[in-house]
mmCIF file of C-alpha atoms in Angstrom:
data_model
loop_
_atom_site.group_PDB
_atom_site.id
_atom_site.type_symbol
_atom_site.label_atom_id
_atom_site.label_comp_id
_atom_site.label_asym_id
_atom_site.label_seq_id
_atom_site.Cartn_x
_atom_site.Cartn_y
_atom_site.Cartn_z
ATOM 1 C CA UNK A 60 -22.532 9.280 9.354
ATOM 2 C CA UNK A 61 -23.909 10.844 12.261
ATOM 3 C CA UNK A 62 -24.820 8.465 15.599
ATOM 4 C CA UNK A 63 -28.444 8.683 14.052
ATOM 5 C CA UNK A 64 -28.369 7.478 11.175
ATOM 6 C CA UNK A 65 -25.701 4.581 12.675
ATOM 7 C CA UNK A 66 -28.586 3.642 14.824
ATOM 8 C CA UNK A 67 -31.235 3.147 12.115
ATOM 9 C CA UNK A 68 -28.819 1.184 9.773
ATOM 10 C CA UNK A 69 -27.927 -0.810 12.713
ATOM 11 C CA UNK A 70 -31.887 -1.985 12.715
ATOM 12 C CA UNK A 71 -32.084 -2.475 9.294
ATOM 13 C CA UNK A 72 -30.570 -6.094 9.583
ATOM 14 C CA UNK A 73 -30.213 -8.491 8.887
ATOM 15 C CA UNK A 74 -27.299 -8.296 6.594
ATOM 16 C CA UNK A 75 -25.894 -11.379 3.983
ATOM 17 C CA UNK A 76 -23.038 -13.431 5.244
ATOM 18 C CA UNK A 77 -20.951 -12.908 1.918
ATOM 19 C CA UNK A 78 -17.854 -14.631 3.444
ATOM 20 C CA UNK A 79 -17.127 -15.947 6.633
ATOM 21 C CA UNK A 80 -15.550 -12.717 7.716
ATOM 22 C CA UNK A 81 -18.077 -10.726 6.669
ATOM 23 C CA UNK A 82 -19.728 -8.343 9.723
ATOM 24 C CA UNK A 83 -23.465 -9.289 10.652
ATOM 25 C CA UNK A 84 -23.544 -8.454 14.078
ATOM 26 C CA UNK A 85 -24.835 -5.315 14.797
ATOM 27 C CA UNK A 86 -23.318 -4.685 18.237
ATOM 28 C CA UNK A 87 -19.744 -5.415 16.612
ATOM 29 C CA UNK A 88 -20.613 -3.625 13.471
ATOM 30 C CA UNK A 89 -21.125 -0.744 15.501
ATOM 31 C CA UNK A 90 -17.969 -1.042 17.509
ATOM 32 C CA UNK A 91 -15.961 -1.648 14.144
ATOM 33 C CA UNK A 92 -17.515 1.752 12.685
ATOM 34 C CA UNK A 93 -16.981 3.686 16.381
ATOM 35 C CA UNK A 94 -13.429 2.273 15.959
ATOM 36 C CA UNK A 95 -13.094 3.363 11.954
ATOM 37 C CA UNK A 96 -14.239 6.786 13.173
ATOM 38 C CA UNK A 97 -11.823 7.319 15.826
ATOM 39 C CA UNK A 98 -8.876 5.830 13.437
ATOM 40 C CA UNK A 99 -9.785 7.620 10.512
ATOM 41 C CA UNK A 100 -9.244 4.717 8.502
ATOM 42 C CA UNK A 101 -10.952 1.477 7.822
ATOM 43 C CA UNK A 102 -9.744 -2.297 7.126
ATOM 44 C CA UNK A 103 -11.166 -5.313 5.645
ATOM 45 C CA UNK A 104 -10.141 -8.951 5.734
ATOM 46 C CA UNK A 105 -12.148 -11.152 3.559
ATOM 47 C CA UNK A 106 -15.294 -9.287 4.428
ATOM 48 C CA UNK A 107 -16.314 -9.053 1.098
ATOM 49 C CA UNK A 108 -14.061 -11.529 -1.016
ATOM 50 C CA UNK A 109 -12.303 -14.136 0.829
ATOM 51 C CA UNK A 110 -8.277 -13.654 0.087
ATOM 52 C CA UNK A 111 -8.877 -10.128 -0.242
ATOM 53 C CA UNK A 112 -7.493 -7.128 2.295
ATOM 54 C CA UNK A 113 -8.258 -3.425 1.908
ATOM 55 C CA UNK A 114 -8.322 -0.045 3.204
ATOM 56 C CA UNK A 115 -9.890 3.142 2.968
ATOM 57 C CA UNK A 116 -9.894 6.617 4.051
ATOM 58 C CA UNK A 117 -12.507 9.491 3.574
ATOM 59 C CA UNK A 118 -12.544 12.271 1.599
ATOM 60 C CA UNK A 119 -13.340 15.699 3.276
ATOM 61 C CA UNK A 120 -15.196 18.450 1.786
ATOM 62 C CA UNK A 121 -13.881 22.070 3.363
ATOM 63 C CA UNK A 122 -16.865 21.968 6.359
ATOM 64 C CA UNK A 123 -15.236 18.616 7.256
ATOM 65 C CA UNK A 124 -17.920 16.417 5.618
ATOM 66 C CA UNK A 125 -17.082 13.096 4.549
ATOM 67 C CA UNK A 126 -18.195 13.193 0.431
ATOM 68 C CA UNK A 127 -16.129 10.258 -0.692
ATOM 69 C CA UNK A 128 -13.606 7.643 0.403
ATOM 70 C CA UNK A 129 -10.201 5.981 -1.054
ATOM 71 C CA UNK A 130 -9.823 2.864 -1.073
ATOM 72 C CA UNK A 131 -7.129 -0.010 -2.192
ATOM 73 C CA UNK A 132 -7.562 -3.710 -2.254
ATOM 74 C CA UNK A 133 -5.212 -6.654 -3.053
ATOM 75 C CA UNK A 134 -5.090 -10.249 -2.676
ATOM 76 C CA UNK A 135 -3.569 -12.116 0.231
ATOM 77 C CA UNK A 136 -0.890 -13.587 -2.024
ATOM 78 C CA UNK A 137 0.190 -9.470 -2.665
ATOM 79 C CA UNK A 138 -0.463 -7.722 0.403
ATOM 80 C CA UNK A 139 -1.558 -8.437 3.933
ATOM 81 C CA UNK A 140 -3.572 -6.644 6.340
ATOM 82 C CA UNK A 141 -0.332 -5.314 8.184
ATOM 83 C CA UNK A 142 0.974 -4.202 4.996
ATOM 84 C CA UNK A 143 -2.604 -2.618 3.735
ATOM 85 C CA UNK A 144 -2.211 -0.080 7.106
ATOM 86 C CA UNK A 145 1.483 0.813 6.292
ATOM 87 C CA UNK A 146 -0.278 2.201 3.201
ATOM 88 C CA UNK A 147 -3.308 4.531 5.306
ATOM 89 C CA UNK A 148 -0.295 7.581 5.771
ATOM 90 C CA UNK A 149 -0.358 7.366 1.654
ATOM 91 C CA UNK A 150 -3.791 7.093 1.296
ATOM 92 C CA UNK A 151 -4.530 10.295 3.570
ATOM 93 C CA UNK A 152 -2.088 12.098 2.066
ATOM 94 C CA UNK A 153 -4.104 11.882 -1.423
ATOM 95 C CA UNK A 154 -7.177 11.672 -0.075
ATOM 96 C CA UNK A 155 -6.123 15.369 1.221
ATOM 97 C CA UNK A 156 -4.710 16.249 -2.453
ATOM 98 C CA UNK A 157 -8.405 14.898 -4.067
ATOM 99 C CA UNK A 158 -10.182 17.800 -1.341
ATOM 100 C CA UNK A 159 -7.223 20.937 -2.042
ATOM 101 C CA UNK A 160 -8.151 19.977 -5.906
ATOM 102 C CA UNK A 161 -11.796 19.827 -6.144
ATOM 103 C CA UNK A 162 -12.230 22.979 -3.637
ATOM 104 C CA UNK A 163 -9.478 25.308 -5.032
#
């Protein structure tokens, strides 16, 4: 997503509280996506469903174009969020697989 079209979502608040943890702020949202983007990977902690961690990675065209992510999600009782980023070197790893396949 390019700075943009950041900007505009950004201003089209304001966003449902679906949990607690859920990001509404638009000055932290924007941090958290600066942050994703310089990771390469994203998180989540109950932002969606409480007791629920995840994490994601994109999926590159050949130009370098973000066309898809992969994700994984498990409950709290399963996973935590510590144990969700031992799992973003797996995740990338496939997520660079998915691109070799669908542009070979």
């Amino acid at each position: 997503m390019s700075d943009k079209l950041l900007d505009a979502y950004l201003l089209s608040g304001p966003w449902e509280q679906v949990t607690p943890n859920t990001i509404i702020d638009p000055d932290y949202l924007k941090r958290e996506v600066l942050k994703t983007r310089e990771l390469g990977y994203a998180v989540n902690d109950s932002e969606f469903v409480i007791g629920v961690v995840g994490a994601a990675v994109p999926v590159f065209d050949p130009a370098g174009k973000v066309i898809a992510c992969l994700s994984i999600s498990a409950p709290h009782v399963r996973k935590n969020l510590a144990n969700m980023v031992h799992l973003i070197t797996l995740l990338q790893a496939t997520a660079d697989k998915i691109t070799k396949v669908l542009y070979i």
